[in-house]
Coordinates of C-alpha atoms in Angstrom, one line a residue:
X222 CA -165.1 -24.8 66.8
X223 CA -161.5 -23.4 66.7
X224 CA -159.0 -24.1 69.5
X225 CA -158.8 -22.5 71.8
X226 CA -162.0 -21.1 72.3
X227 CA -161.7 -17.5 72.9
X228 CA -165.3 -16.7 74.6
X229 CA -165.1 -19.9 76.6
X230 CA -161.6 -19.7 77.6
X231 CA -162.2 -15.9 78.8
X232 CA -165.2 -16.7 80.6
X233 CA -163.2 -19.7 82.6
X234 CA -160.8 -16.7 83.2
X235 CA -163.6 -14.8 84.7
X236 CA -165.3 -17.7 86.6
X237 CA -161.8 -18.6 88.7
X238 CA -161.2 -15.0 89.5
X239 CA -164.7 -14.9 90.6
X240 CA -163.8 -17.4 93.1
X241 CA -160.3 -16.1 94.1
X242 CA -158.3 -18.3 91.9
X243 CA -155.7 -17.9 88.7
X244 CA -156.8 -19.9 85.7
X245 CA -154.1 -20.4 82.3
X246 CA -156.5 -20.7 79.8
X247 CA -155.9 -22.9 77.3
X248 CA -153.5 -22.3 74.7
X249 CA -151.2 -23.5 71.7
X250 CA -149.4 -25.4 74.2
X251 CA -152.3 -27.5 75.0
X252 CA -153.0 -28.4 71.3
X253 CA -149.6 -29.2 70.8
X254 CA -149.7 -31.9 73.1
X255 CA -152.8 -32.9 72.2
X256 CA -151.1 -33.5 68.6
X257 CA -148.0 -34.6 69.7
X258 CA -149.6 -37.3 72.1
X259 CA -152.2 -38.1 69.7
X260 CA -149.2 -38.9 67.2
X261 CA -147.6 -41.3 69.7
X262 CA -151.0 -43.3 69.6
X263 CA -150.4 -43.4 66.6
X264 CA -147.4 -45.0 66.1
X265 CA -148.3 -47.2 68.9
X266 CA -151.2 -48.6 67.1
X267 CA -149.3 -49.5 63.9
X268 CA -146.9 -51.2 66.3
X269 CA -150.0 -53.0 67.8
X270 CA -151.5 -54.0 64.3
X271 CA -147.7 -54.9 63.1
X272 CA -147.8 -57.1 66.5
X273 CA -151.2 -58.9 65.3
X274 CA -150.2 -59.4 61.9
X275 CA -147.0 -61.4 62.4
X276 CA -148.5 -63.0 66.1
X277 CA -147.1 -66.5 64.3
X278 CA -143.6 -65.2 64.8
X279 CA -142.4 -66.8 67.6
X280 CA -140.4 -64.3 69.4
X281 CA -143.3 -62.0 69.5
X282 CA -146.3 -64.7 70.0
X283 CA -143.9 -65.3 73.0
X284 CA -144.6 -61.7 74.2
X285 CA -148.7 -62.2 73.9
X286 CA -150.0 -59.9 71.1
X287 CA -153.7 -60.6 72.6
X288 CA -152.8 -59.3 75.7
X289 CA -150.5 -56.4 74.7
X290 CA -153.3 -55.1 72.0
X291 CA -155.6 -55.4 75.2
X292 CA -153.0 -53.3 77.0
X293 CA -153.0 -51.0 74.1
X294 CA -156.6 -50.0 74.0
X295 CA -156.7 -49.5 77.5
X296 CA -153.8 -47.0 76.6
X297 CA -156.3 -45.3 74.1
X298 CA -158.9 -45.3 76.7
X299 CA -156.5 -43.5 79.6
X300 CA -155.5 -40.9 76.8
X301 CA -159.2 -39.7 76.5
X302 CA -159.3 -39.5 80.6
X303 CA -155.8 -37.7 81.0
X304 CA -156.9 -35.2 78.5
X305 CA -159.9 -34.6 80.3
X306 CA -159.2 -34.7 84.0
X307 CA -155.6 -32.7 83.0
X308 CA -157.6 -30.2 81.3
X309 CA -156.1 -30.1 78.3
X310 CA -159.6 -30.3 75.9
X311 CA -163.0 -28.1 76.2
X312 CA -165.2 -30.3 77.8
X313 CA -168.5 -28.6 77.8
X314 CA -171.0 -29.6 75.3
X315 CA -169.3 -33.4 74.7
X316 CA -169.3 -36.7 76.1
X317 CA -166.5 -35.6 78.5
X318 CA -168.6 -33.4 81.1
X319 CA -169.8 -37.1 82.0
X320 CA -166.3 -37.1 84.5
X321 CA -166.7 -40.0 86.5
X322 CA -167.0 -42.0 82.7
X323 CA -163.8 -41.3 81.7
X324 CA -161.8 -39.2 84.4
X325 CA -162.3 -42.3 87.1
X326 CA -162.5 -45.3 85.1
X327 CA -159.2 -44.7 83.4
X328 CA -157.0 -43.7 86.6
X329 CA -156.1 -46.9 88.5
X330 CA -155.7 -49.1 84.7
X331 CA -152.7 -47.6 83.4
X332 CA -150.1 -48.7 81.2
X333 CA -147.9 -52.1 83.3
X334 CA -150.7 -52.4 86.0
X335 CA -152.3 -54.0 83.5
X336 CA -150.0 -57.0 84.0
X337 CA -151.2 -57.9 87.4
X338 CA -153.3 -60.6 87.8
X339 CA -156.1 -59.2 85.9
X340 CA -159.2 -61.2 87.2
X341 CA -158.1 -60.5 91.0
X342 CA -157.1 -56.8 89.8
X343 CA -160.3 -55.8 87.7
X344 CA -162.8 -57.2 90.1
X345 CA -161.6 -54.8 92.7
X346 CA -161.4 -51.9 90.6
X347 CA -165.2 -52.8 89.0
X348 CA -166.8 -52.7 92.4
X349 CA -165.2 -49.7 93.4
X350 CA -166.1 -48.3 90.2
X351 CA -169.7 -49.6 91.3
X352 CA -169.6 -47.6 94.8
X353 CA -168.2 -44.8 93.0
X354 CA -171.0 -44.5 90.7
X355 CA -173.6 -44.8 93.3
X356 CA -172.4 -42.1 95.1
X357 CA -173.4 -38.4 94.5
X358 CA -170.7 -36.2 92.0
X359 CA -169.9 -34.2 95.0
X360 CA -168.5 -36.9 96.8
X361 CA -166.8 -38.8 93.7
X362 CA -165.8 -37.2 90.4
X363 CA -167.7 -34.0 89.0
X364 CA -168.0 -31.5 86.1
X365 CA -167.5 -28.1 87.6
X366 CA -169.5 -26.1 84.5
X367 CA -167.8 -22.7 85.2
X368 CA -164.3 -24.2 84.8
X369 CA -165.3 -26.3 82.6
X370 CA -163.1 -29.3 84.6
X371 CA -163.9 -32.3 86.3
X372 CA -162.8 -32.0 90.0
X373 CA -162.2 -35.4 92.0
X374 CA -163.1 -35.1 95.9
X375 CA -160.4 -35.5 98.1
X376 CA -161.2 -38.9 100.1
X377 CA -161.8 -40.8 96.5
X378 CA -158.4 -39.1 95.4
X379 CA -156.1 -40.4 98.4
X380 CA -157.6 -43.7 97.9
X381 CA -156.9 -43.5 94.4
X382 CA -153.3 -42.8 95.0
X383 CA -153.2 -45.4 97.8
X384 CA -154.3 -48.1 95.1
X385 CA -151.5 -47.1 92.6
X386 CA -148.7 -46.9 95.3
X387 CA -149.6 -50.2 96.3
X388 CA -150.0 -51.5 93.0
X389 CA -146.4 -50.6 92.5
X390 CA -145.1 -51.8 95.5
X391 CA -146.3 -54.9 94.6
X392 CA -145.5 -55.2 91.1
X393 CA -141.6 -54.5 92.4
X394 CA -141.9 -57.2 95.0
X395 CA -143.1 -59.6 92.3
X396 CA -140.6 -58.4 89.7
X397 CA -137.6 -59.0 92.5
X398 CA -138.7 -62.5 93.1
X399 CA -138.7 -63.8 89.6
X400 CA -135.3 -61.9 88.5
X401 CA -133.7 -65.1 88.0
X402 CA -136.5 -66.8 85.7
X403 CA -134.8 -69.1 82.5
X404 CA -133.8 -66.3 80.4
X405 CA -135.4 -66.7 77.3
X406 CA -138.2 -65.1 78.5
X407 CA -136.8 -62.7 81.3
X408 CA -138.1 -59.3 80.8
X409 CA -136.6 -58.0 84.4
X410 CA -134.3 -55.1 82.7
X411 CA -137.0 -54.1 80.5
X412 CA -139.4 -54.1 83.5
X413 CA -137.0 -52.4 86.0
X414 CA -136.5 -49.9 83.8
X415 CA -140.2 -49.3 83.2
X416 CA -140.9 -49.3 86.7
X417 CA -137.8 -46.8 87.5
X418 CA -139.9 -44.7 84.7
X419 CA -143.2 -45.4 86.4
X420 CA -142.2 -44.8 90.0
X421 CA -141.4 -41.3 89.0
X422 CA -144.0 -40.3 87.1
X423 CA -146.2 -41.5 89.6
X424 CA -144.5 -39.5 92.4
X425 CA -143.9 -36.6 90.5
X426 CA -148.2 -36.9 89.7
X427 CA -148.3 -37.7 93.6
X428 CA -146.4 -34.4 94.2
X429 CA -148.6 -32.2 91.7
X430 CA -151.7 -33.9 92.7
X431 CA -151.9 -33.0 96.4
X432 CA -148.9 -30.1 96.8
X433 CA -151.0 -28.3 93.7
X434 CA -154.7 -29.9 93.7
X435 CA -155.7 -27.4 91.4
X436 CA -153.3 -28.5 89.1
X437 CA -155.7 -28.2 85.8
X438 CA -155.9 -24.3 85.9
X439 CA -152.0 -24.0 85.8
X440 CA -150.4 -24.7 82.3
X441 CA -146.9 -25.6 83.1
X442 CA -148.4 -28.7 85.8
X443 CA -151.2 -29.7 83.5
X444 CA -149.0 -30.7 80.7
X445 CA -145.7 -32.4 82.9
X446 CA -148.8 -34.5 84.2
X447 CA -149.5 -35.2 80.9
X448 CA -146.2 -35.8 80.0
X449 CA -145.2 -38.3 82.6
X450 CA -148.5 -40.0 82.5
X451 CA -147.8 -40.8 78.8
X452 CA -144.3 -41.6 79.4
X453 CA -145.2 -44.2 82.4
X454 CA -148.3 -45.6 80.3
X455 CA -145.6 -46.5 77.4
X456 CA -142.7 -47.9 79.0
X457 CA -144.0 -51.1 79.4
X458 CA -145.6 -51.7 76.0
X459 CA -142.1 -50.7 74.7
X460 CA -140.0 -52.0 77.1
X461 CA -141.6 -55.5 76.3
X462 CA -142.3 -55.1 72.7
X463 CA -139.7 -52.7 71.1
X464 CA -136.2 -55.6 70.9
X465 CA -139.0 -58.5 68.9
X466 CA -140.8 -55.7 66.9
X467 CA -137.8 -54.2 65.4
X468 CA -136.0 -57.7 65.2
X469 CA -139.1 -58.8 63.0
X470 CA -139.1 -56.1 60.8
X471 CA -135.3 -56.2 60.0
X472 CA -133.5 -59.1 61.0
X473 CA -136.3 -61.8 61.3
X474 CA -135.1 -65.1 60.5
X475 CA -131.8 -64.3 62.3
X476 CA -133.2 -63.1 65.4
X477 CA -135.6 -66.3 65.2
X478 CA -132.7 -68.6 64.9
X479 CA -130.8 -66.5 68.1
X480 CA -134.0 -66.6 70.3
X481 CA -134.4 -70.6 69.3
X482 CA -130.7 -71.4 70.6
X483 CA -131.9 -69.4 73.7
X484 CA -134.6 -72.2 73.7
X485 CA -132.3 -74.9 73.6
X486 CA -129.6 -73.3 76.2
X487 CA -132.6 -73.0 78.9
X488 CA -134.5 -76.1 77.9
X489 CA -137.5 -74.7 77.0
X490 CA -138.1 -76.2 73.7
X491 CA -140.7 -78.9 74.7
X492 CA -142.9 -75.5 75.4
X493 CA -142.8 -75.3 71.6
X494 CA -142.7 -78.4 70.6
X495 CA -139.1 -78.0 69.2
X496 CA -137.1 -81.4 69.7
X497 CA -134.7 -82.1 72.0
X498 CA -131.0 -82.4 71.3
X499 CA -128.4 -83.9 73.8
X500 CA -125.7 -81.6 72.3
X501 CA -125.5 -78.2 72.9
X502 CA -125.7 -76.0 69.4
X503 CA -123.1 -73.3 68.8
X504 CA -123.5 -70.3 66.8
X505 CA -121.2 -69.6 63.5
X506 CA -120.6 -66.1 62.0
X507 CA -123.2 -66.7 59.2
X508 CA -125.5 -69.1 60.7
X509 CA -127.9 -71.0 60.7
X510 CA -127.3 -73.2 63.8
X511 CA -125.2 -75.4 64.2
X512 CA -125.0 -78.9 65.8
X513 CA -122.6 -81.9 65.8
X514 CA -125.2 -84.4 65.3
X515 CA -128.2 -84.4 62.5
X516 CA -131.3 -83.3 64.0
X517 CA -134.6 -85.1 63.0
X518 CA -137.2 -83.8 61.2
X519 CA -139.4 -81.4 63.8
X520 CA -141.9 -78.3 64.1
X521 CA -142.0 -74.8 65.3
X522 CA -145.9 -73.8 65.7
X523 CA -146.7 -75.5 63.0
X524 CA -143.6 -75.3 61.0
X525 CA -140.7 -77.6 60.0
X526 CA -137.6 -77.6 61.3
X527 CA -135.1 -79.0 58.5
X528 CA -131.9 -80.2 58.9
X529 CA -129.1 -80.8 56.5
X530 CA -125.8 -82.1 57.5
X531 CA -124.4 -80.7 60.5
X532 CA -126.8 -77.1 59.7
X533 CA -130.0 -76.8 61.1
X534 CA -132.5 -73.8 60.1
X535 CA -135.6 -72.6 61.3
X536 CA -138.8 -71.7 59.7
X537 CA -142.3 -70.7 60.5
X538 CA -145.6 -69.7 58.5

């Protein structure tokens, strides 16, 4: 099947008008973003699997791989929805006419919401998922055949949007409180930033959602909802990930030694098992780390902390 589909694509055309309505078929702009999005998925999942394969690493075991690749294919998952719900894909005559599969499931789990506490979170989200599924398609999420589109009913929407609002509003309370955790494992900037990105995708999406609620038949909406979505659902993952992923891959034992000191300076190291010094270590221009007293014979996750002189170095399997 080539994209677009011509005969489908005119006889959308034709089913809006017939209905007093302007549809933008879709076009090379839709496969563009397709590709271009799908490409971004890509390059997150090498990230992920670059993530698992060096999880040892302290700096990045620190972040929680598990969790993050967890975050990741719920990513994947929200990709297939957006596409679908935004209207970006044919639908009919694929696994994506079933709307309330994908188009529901994958609204409320995006990207940082993922953080919250998950138990608590998902257990609310799987029994509305339940009442959802029990109800008829008119009254939840269904596959309008001669738009080819899945259309959300209003109600379900508002309480959709009420959910992620909230969600928000408590993930910035939460953020706020803890701004002045030990710094070695502060992400605040990284998540106020992602939330500043969030906040407005989510309100630019609140804007097109309910200003435009046939946002799917016009082109130019379709994709900035795309756009932001994917924007929002990344920041996060980035925000957290990007400073130890690029840190491993070309400065790793140098960043390991920086983020141990940080350790030390907050008195964390009993968290990995490091030992504890009663003088402070200072950083020279070449390093390793130095201290003004020998330090005994230790372990990092398994590995041996070796000292020699007034040098100590760092190093992990």
């Amino acid at each position: 099947m080539t994209f677009p589909n011509t005969e489908i694509e005119n006889q959308r055309v034709l089913a809006a008008e017939s209905v007093g309505m302007k549809l933008d078929p879709r076009n090379n702009a839709d496969l563009v973003i397709v590709i271009l999005l799908s490409c971004i998925y890509g390059i997150n999942l090498c990230a992920t699997l670059f993530a698992l394969f060096n999880r040892k690493y302290p700096p990045l075991r620190s972040k929680g791989p598990l969790l993050m690749t967890a975050m990741y294919i719920s990513s994947v998952f929200w990709f297939i929805g957006d596409l679908q719900v935004d209207g970006h894909v044919t639908l009919v005559g694929s696994v994506l006419t079933d709307c309330r599969g994908f188009g529901f499931w994958n609204l409320p789990g995006r990207g940082w919401r993922f953080f919250l506490p998950i138990g608590i979170y998902f257990m609310c989200l799987l029994i509305i998922g339940i009442v959802v599924s029990a109800l008829k398609p008119s009254k939840s999420v269904q596959y309008v055949p001669g738009l080819d589109l899945c259309n959300m009913d209003k109600p379900l929407k508002v309480t959709m949007f009420v959910i992620l609002w909230v969600t928000d509003a408590f993930t910035c309370f939460v953020t706020w409180k803890v701004r002045n955790i030990r710094s070695s494992f502060n992400e605040v900037r990284e998540v106020f930033f992602s939330l500043f990105i969030m906040i407005t995708a989510l309100t630019i999406n609140t804007g097109i959602q309910f200003a435009h609620p046939q946002y799917p038949l016009n082109r130019t909406y379709r994709i900035i909802s795309t756009i932001f979505d994917t924007a929002a659902v990344n920041a996060i993952w980035w925000g957290i990930m990007a400073k130890p992923l690029f840190s491993c891959l070309f400065r790793r034992q140098k960043y390991l030694q920086e983020w141990t000191a940080k350790l030390y300076e907050d008195d964390l190291q009993k968290e990995y098992e490091m030992p504890r010094y009663q003088n402070r270590y200072v950083e020279d221009d070449s390093y390793p780390l130095e201290t003004s007293k020998q330090a005994p014979n230790s372990s990092l996750h398994g590995a041996d902390n070796q000292s020699s002189g007034s040098r100590l170095s760092f190093r992990y399997d």
